[in-house]
Amino acid sequence: MPDRAALDRLALDAAYEQAIKSRREGGIPIGSALMNPAGEIVARGHNLRVQSGDPTAHAETVCIRNAGRRRDWHTLTLASTLSPCAMCSGAAVLHRIPRVVIGENTTFLGREDWLRAEGAQVLVLNDPRCVSLMREFIAAHPDLWNEDIGVPES
Ligand SMILES: [Zn+2]
């Protein structure tokens, strides 16, 4: 029986790799991964808004899109480097993903309350790598970040 907490760390590591990949591409450094109960990563994704011009291309939504057609959503763990926004939480709720592992929620608090209310198990790991990645990005590109979360131009 695999150690659940160790698998959660591995899922978050896969998400973090995706966030770094996006940063290397000049994009928003948020990454996501889906893991099955055996501990295999079945899909990966990162934010693509800068790369593709698609404002809905958030990491978790891209990851769920990359997972393709399947019937095992109810067994999967969704990991994200950052607390999932309303849209991405919606995609997780729609597919009845039962477990959401979050790198951090200090730079942005998404709709964890809603995920919990819908019965998902939500784990916030407070990963310092994820916190510093977002802090550095927001400090360097405040406009790009505000655009990502729908804050009007000031
Ligand atoms: Zn999102």
JSON list of C-alpha atoms and ligand atoms in Angstrom, two decimals:
[
{"chain": "A", "resi": 1, "resn": "MET", "atom": "CA", "xyz": [0.00, 0.00, 0.00]},
{"chain": "A", "resi": 2, "resn": "PRO", "atom": "CA", "xyz": [1.69, 3.21, -1.12]},
{"chain": "A", "resi": 3, "resn": "ASP", "atom": "CA", "xyz": [2.16, 5.97, 1.43]},
{"chain": "A", "resi": 4, "resn": "ARG", "atom": "CA", "xyz": [-0.52, 8.54, 0.60]},
{"chain": "A", "resi": 5, "resn": "ALA", "atom": "CA", "xyz": [1.45, 11.53, 1.87]},
{"chain": "A", "resi": 6, "resn": "ALA", "atom": "CA", "xyz": [4.54, 10.49, -0.10]},
{"chain": "A", "resi": 7, "resn": "LEU", "atom": "CA", "xyz": [2.42, 10.16, -3.25]},
{"chain": "A", "resi": 8, "resn": "ASP", "atom": "CA", "xyz": [0.94, 13.62, -2.62]},
{"chain": "A", "resi": 9, "resn": "ARG", "atom": "CA", "xyz": [4.48, 15.03, -2.54]},
{"chain": "A", "resi": 10, "resn": "LEU", "atom": "CA", "xyz": [5.29, 13.26, -5.83]},
{"chain": "A", "resi": 11, "resn": "ALA", "atom": "CA", "xyz": [2.13, 14.62, -7.43]},
{"chain": "A", "resi": 12, "resn": "LEU", "atom": "CA", "xyz": [3.06, 18.12, -6.27]},
{"chain": "A", "resi": 13, "resn": "ASP", "atom": "CA", "xyz": [6.63, 17.63, -7.55]},
{"chain": "A", "resi": 14, "resn": "ALA", "atom": "CA", "xyz": [5.20, 16.83, -11.00]},
{"chain": "A", "resi": 15, "resn": "ALA", "atom": "CA", "xyz": [3.03, 19.97, -10.81]},
{"chain": "A", "resi": 16, "resn": "TYR", "atom": "CA", "xyz": [6.03, 22.05, -9.73]},
{"chain": "A", "resi": 17, "resn": "GLU", "atom": "CA", "xyz": [8.07, 20.80, -12.71]},
{"chain": "A", "resi": 18, "resn": "GLN", "atom": "CA", "xyz": [5.26, 22.02, -14.94]},
{"chain": "A", "resi": 19, "resn": "ALA", "atom": "CA", "xyz": [5.30, 25.44, -13.25]},
{"chain": "A", "resi": 20, "resn": "ILE", "atom": "CA", "xyz": [9.05, 25.73, -13.85]},
{"chain": "A", "resi": 21, "resn": "LYS", "atom": "CA", "xyz": [8.54, 24.70, -17.48]},
{"chain": "A", "resi": 22, "resn": "SER", "atom": "CA", "xyz": [5.96, 27.46, -17.94]},
{"chain": "A", "resi": 23, "resn": "ARG", "atom": "CA", "xyz": [8.28, 30.03, -16.35]},
{"chain": "A", "resi": 24, "resn": "ARG", "atom": "CA", "xyz": [11.06, 28.97, -18.74]},
{"chain": "A", "resi": 25, "resn": "GLU", "atom": "CA", "xyz": [8.65, 29.61, -21.62]},
{"chain": "A", "resi": 26, "resn": "GLY", "atom": "CA", "xyz": [7.93, 33.12, -20.31]},
{"chain": "A", "resi": 27, "resn": "GLY", "atom": "CA", "xyz": [4.52, 32.08, -19.02]},
{"chain": "A", "resi": 28, "resn": "ILE", "atom": "CA", "xyz": [2.66, 32.10, -15.71]},
{"chain": "A", "resi": 29, "resn": "PRO", "atom": "CA", "xyz": [4.51, 29.70, -13.36]},
{"chain": "A", "resi": 30, "resn": "ILE", "atom": "CA", "xyz": [1.61, 27.52, -12.26]},
{"chain": "A", "resi": 31, "resn": "GLY", "atom": "CA", "xyz": [1.62, 23.78, -12.86]},
{"chain": "A", "resi": 32, "resn": "SER", "atom": "CA", "xyz": [-0.68, 20.83, -12.31]},
{"chain": "A", "resi": 33, "resn": "ALA", "atom": "CA", "xyz": [-0.68, 17.04, -12.47]},
{"chain": "A", "resi": 34, "resn": "LEU", "atom": "CA", "xyz": [-3.19, 14.21, -12.14]},
{"chain": "A", "resi": 35, "resn": "MET", "atom": "CA", "xyz": [-2.14, 11.04, -10.32]},
{"chain": "A", "resi": 36, "resn": "ASN", "atom": "CA", "xyz": [-3.91, 7.68, -10.21]},
{"chain": "A", "resi": 37, "resn": "PRO", "atom": "CA", "xyz": [-4.15, 5.52, -7.06]},
{"chain": "A", "resi": 38, "resn": "ALA", "atom": "CA", "xyz": [-1.05, 3.53, -8.12]},
{"chain": "A", "resi": 39, "resn": "GLY", "atom": "CA", "xyz": [0.97, 6.76, -8.00]},
{"chain": "A", "resi": 40, "resn": "GLU", "atom": "CA", "xyz": [1.29, 7.14, -11.76]},
{"chain": "A", "resi": 41, "resn": "ILE", "atom": "CA", "xyz": [1.02, 10.61, -13.26]},
{"chain": "A", "resi": 42, "resn": "VAL", "atom": "CA", "xyz": [-1.70, 10.30, -15.90]},
{"chain": "A", "resi": 43, "resn": "ALA", "atom": "CA", "xyz": [-1.67, 13.93, -17.10]},
{"chain": "A", "resi": 44, "resn": "ARG", "atom": "CA", "xyz": [0.30, 17.12, -16.72]},
{"chain": "A", "resi": 45, "resn": "GLY", "atom": "CA", "xyz": [-0.34, 20.73, -17.58]},
{"chain": "A", "resi": 46, "resn": "HIS", "atom": "CA", "xyz": [0.73, 24.27, -16.93]},
{"chain": "A", "resi": 47, "resn": "ASN", "atom": "CA", "xyz": [-0.74, 27.70, -17.42]},
{"chain": "A", "resi": 48, "resn": "LEU", "atom": "CA", "xyz": [-0.67, 28.59, -21.15]},
{"chain": "A", "resi": 49, "resn": "ARG", "atom": "CA", "xyz": [-2.37, 31.98, -21.21]},
{"chain": "A", "resi": 50, "resn": "VAL", "atom": "CA", "xyz": [0.79, 33.87, -22.24]},
{"chain": "A", "resi": 51, "resn": "GLN", "atom": "CA", "xyz": [1.96, 31.09, -24.58]},
{"chain": "A", "resi": 52, "resn": "SER", "atom": "CA", "xyz": [-1.40, 30.51, -26.31]},
{"chain": "A", "resi": 53, "resn": "GLY", "atom": "CA", "xyz": [-3.43, 33.67, -25.66]},
{"chain": "A", "resi": 54, "resn": "ASP", "atom": "CA", "xyz": [-6.21, 31.56, -24.13]},
{"chain": "A", "resi": 55, "resn": "PRO", "atom": "CA", "xyz": [-7.47, 33.18, -20.90]},
{"chain": "A", "resi": 56, "resn": "THR", "atom": "CA", "xyz": [-9.03, 29.90, -19.78]},
{"chain": "A", "resi": 57, "resn": "ALA", "atom": "CA", "xyz": [-5.76, 27.95, -20.16]},
{"chain": "A", "resi": 58, "resn": "HIS", "atom": "CA", "xyz": [-5.08, 27.69, -16.43]},
{"chain": "A", "resi": 59, "resn": "ALA", "atom": "CA", "xyz": [-2.79, 24.89, -15.25]},
{"chain": "A", "resi": 60, "resn": "GLU", "atom": "CA", "xyz": [-5.45, 22.63, -13.73]},
{"chain": "A", "resi": 61, "resn": "THR", "atom": "CA", "xyz": [-7.87, 23.08, -16.64]},
{"chain": "A", "resi": 62, "resn": "VAL", "atom": "CA", "xyz": [-5.07, 22.36, -19.14]},
{"chain": "A", "resi": 63, "resn": "CYS", "atom": "CA", "xyz": [-4.09, 19.29, -17.12]},
{"chain": "A", "resi": 64, "resn": "ILE", "atom": "CA", "xyz": [-7.68, 17.99, -17.06]},
{"chain": "A", "resi": 65, "resn": "ARG", "atom": "CA", "xyz": [-7.91, 18.67, -20.82]},
{"chain": "A", "resi": 66, "resn": "ASN", "atom": "CA", "xyz": [-4.66, 16.73, -21.36]},
{"chain": "A", "resi": 67, "resn": "ALA", "atom": "CA", "xyz": [-6.10, 13.78, -19.41]},
{"chain": "A", "resi": 68, "resn": "GLY", "atom": "CA", "xyz": [-8.53, 13.24, -22.28]},
{"chain": "A", "resi": 69, "resn": "ARG", "atom": "CA", "xyz": [-11.63, 11.09, -22.22]},
{"chain": "A", "resi": 70, "resn": "ARG", "atom": "CA", "xyz": [-11.73, 8.73, -19.24]},
{"chain": "A", "resi": 71, "resn": "ARG", "atom": "CA", "xyz": [-14.01, 7.25, -16.61]},
{"chain": "A", "resi": 72, "resn": "ASP", "atom": "CA", "xyz": [-11.65, 7.09, -13.63]},
{"chain": "A", "resi": 73, "resn": "TRP", "atom": "CA", "xyz": [-11.82, 10.75, -12.54]},
{"chain": "A", "resi": 74, "resn": "HIS", "atom": "CA", "xyz": [-13.35, 9.64, -9.23]},
{"chain": "A", "resi": 75, "resn": "THR", "atom": "CA", "xyz": [-10.09, 7.84, -8.37]},
{"chain": "A", "resi": 76, "resn": "LEU", "atom": "CA", "xyz": [-7.64, 10.61, -9.29]},
{"chain": "A", "resi": 77, "resn": "THR", "atom": "CA", "xyz": [-5.73, 13.18, -7.28]},
{"chain": "A", "resi": 78, "resn": "LEU", "atom": "CA", "xyz": [-5.36, 16.63, -8.78]},
{"chain": "A", "resi": 79, "resn": "ALA", "atom": "CA", "xyz": [-2.21, 18.47, -7.70]},
{"chain": "A", "resi": 80, "resn": "SER", "atom": "CA", "xyz": [-1.62, 22.15, -8.31]},
{"chain": "A", "resi": 81, "resn": "THR", "atom": "CA", "xyz": [1.18, 24.47, -7.26]},
{"chain": "A", "resi": 82, "resn": "LEU", "atom": "CA", "xyz": [-1.42, 27.13, -6.39]},
{"chain": "A", "resi": 83, "resn": "SER", "atom": "CA", "xyz": [-4.89, 27.13, -4.85]},
{"chain": "A", "resi": 84, "resn": "PRO", "atom": "CA", "xyz": [-7.30, 26.43, -7.78]},
{"chain": "A", "resi": 85, "resn": "CYS", "atom": "CA", "xyz": [-9.46, 29.33, -8.98]},
{"chain": "A", "resi": 86, "resn": "ALA", "atom": "CA", "xyz": [-13.24, 29.13, -9.42]},
{"chain": "A", "resi": 87, "resn": "MET", "atom": "CA", "xyz": [-12.98, 27.88, -13.02]},
{"chain": "A", "resi": 88, "resn": "CYS", "atom": "CA", "xyz": [-10.47, 25.13, -12.27]},
{"chain": "A", "resi": 89, "resn": "SER", "atom": "CA", "xyz": [-12.28, 24.12, -9.08]},
{"chain": "A", "resi": 90, "resn": "GLY", "atom": "CA", "xyz": [-15.38, 23.87, -11.27]},
{"chain": "A", "resi": 91, "resn": "ALA", "atom": "CA", "xyz": [-13.66, 21.50, -13.69]},
{"chain": "A", "resi": 92, "resn": "ALA", "atom": "CA", "xyz": [-12.57, 19.35, -10.74]},
{"chain": "A", "resi": 93, "resn": "VAL", "atom": "CA", "xyz": [-16.08, 19.35, -9.22]},
{"chain": "A", "resi": 94, "resn": "LEU", "atom": "CA", "xyz": [-17.65, 18.55, -12.60]},
{"chain": "A", "resi": 95, "resn": "HIS", "atom": "CA", "xyz": [-15.46, 15.45, -12.97]},
{"chain": "A", "resi": 96, "resn": "ARG", "atom": "CA", "xyz": [-15.88, 14.44, -9.31]},
{"chain": "A", "resi": 97, "resn": "ILE", "atom": "CA", "xyz": [-12.16, 14.47, -8.61]},
{"chain": "A", "resi": 98, "resn": "PRO", "atom": "CA", "xyz": [-12.09, 13.44, -4.94]},
{"chain": "A", "resi": 99, "resn": "ARG", "atom": "CA", "xyz": [-8.69, 14.69, -3.82]},
{"chain": "A", "resi": 100, "resn": "VAL", "atom": "CA", "xyz": [-6.92, 18.00, -4.46]},
{"chain": "A", "resi": 101, "resn": "VAL", "atom": "CA", "xyz": [-3.33, 18.61, -3.34]},
{"chain": "A", "resi": 102, "resn": "ILE", "atom": "CA", "xyz": [-2.34, 22.29, -3.25]},
{"chain": "A", "resi": 103, "resn": "GLY", "atom": "CA", "xyz": [1.20, 23.65, -3.10]},
{"chain": "A", "resi": 104, "resn": "GLU", "atom": "CA", "xyz": [0.24, 26.93, -1.47]},
{"chain": "A", "resi": 105, "resn": "ASN", "atom": "CA", "xyz": [-2.65, 29.32, -0.91]},
{"chain": "A", "resi": 106, "resn": "THR", "atom": "CA", "xyz": [-0.87, 32.32, 0.60]},
{"chain": "A", "resi": 107, "resn": "THR", "atom": "CA", "xyz": [-0.35, 34.30, -2.65]},
{"chain": "A", "resi": 108, "resn": "PHE", "atom": "CA", "xyz": [-3.83, 33.42, -3.95]},
{"chain": "A", "resi": 109, "resn": "LEU", "atom": "CA", "xyz": [-6.76, 31.71, -2.27]},
{"chain": "A", "resi": 110, "resn": "GLY", "atom": "CA", "xyz": [-8.99, 29.94, -4.77]},
{"chain": "A", "resi": 111, "resn": "ARG", "atom": "CA", "xyz": [-12.25, 28.10, -4.15]},
{"chain": "A", "resi": 112, "resn": "GLU", "atom": "CA", "xyz": [-11.02, 25.49, -1.69]},
{"chain": "A", "resi": 113, "resn": "ASP", "atom": "CA", "xyz": [-14.16, 26.15, 0.33]},
{"chain": "A", "resi": 114, "resn": "TRP", "atom": "CA", "xyz": [-16.30, 25.09, -2.61]},
{"chain": "A", "resi": 115, "resn": "LEU", "atom": "CA", "xyz": [-14.18, 22.00, -3.36]},
{"chain": "A", "resi": 116, "resn": "ARG", "atom": "CA", "xyz": [-14.62, 20.95, 0.28]},
{"chain": "A", "resi": 117, "resn": "ALA", "atom": "CA", "xyz": [-18.34, 21.69, 0.22]},
{"chain": "A", "resi": 118, "resn": "GLU", "atom": "CA", "xyz": [-18.61, 19.40, -2.83]},
{"chain": "A", "resi": 119, "resn": "GLY", "atom": "CA", "xyz": [-16.97, 16.62, -0.85]},
{"chain": "A", "resi": 120, "resn": "ALA", "atom": "CA", "xyz": [-13.41, 16.78, -2.15]},
{"chain": "A", "resi": 121, "resn": "GLN", "atom": "CA", "xyz": [-10.54, 16.20, 0.22]},
{"chain": "A", "resi": 122, "resn": "VAL", "atom": "CA", "xyz": [-8.32, 19.30, 0.02]},
{"chain": "A", "resi": 123, "resn": "LEU", "atom": "CA", "xyz": [-4.75, 19.23, 1.29]},
{"chain": "A", "resi": 124, "resn": "VAL", "atom": "CA", "xyz": [-2.65, 22.39, 1.41]},
{"chain": "A", "resi": 125, "resn": "LEU", "atom": "CA", "xyz": [1.03, 21.43, 1.70]},
{"chain": "A", "resi": 126, "resn": "ASN", "atom": "CA", "xyz": [2.44, 24.95, 2.20]},
{"chain": "A", "resi": 127, "resn": "ASP", "atom": "CA", "xyz": [5.41, 24.14, -0.02]},
{"chain": "A", "resi": 128, "resn": "PRO", "atom": "CA", "xyz": [8.06, 26.88, 0.24]},
{"chain": "A", "resi": 129, "resn": "ARG", "atom": "CA", "xyz": [9.19, 26.30, -3.38]},
{"chain": "A", "resi": 130, "resn": "CYS", "atom": "CA", "xyz": [5.67, 27.07, -4.61]},
{"chain": "A", "resi": 131, "resn": "VAL", "atom": "CA", "xyz": [5.34, 30.15, -2.40]},
{"chain": "A", "resi": 132, "resn": "SER", "atom": "CA", "xyz": [8.64, 31.69, -3.55]},
{"chain": "A", "resi": 133, "resn": "LEU", "atom": "CA", "xyz": [7.94, 30.86, -7.20]},
{"chain": "A", "resi": 134, "resn": "MET", "atom": "CA", "xyz": [4.66, 32.84, -7.08]},
{"chain": "A", "resi": 135, "resn": "ARG", "atom": "CA", "xyz": [6.03, 35.65, -4.88]},
{"chain": "A", "resi": 136, "resn": "GLU", "atom": "CA", "xyz": [8.92, 36.24, -7.29]},
{"chain": "A", "resi": 137, "resn": "PHE", "atom": "CA", "xyz": [6.62, 36.12, -10.30]},
{"chain": "A", "resi": 138, "resn": "ILE", "atom": "CA", "xyz": [4.01, 38.50, -8.84]},
{"chain": "A", "resi": 139, "resn": "ALA", "atom": "CA", "xyz": [6.70, 40.98, -7.77]},
{"chain": "A", "resi": 140, "resn": "ALA", "atom": "CA", "xyz": [8.31, 40.92, -11.23]},
{"chain": "A", "resi": 141, "resn": "HIS", "atom": "CA", "xyz": [5.08, 40.91, -13.30]},
{"chain": "A", "resi": 142, "resn": "PRO", "atom": "CA", "xyz": [2.20, 42.37, -11.27]},
{"chain": "A", "resi": 143, "resn": "ASP", "atom": "CA", "xyz": [0.17, 43.30, -14.39]},
{"chain": "A", "resi": 144, "resn": "LEU", "atom": "CA", "xyz": [0.50, 39.84, -15.89]},
{"chain": "A", "resi": 145, "resn": "TRP", "atom": "CA", "xyz": [-0.67, 38.32, -12.62]},
{"chain": "A", "resi": 146, "resn": "ASN", "atom": "CA", "xyz": [-3.62, 40.70, -12.20]},
{"chain": "A", "resi": 147, "resn": "GLU", "atom": "CA", "xyz": [-4.67, 39.87, -15.76]},
{"chain": "A", "resi": 148, "resn": "ASP", "atom": "CA", "xyz": [-4.65, 36.16, -14.82]},
{"chain": "A", "resi": 149, "resn": "ILE", "atom": "CA", "xyz": [-7.07, 36.59, -11.94]},
{"chain": "A", "resi": 150, "resn": "GLY", "atom": "CA", "xyz": [-9.37, 39.16, -13.53]},
{"chain": "A", "resi": 151, "resn": "VAL", "atom": "CA", "xyz": [-8.26, 42.27, -11.62]},
{"chain": "A", "resi": 152, "resn": "PRO", "atom": "CA", "xyz": [-9.15, 45.41, -13.69]},
{"chain": "A", "resi": 153, "resn": "GLU", "atom": "CA", "xyz": [-6.39, 47.77, -14.84]},
{"chain": "A", "resi": 154, "resn": "SER", "atom": "CA", "xyz": [-5.74, 50.53, -12.33]},
{"chain": "B", "resi": 1, "resn": "ZN", "atom": "ZN", "xyz": [-7.72, 28.33, -12.63]}
]
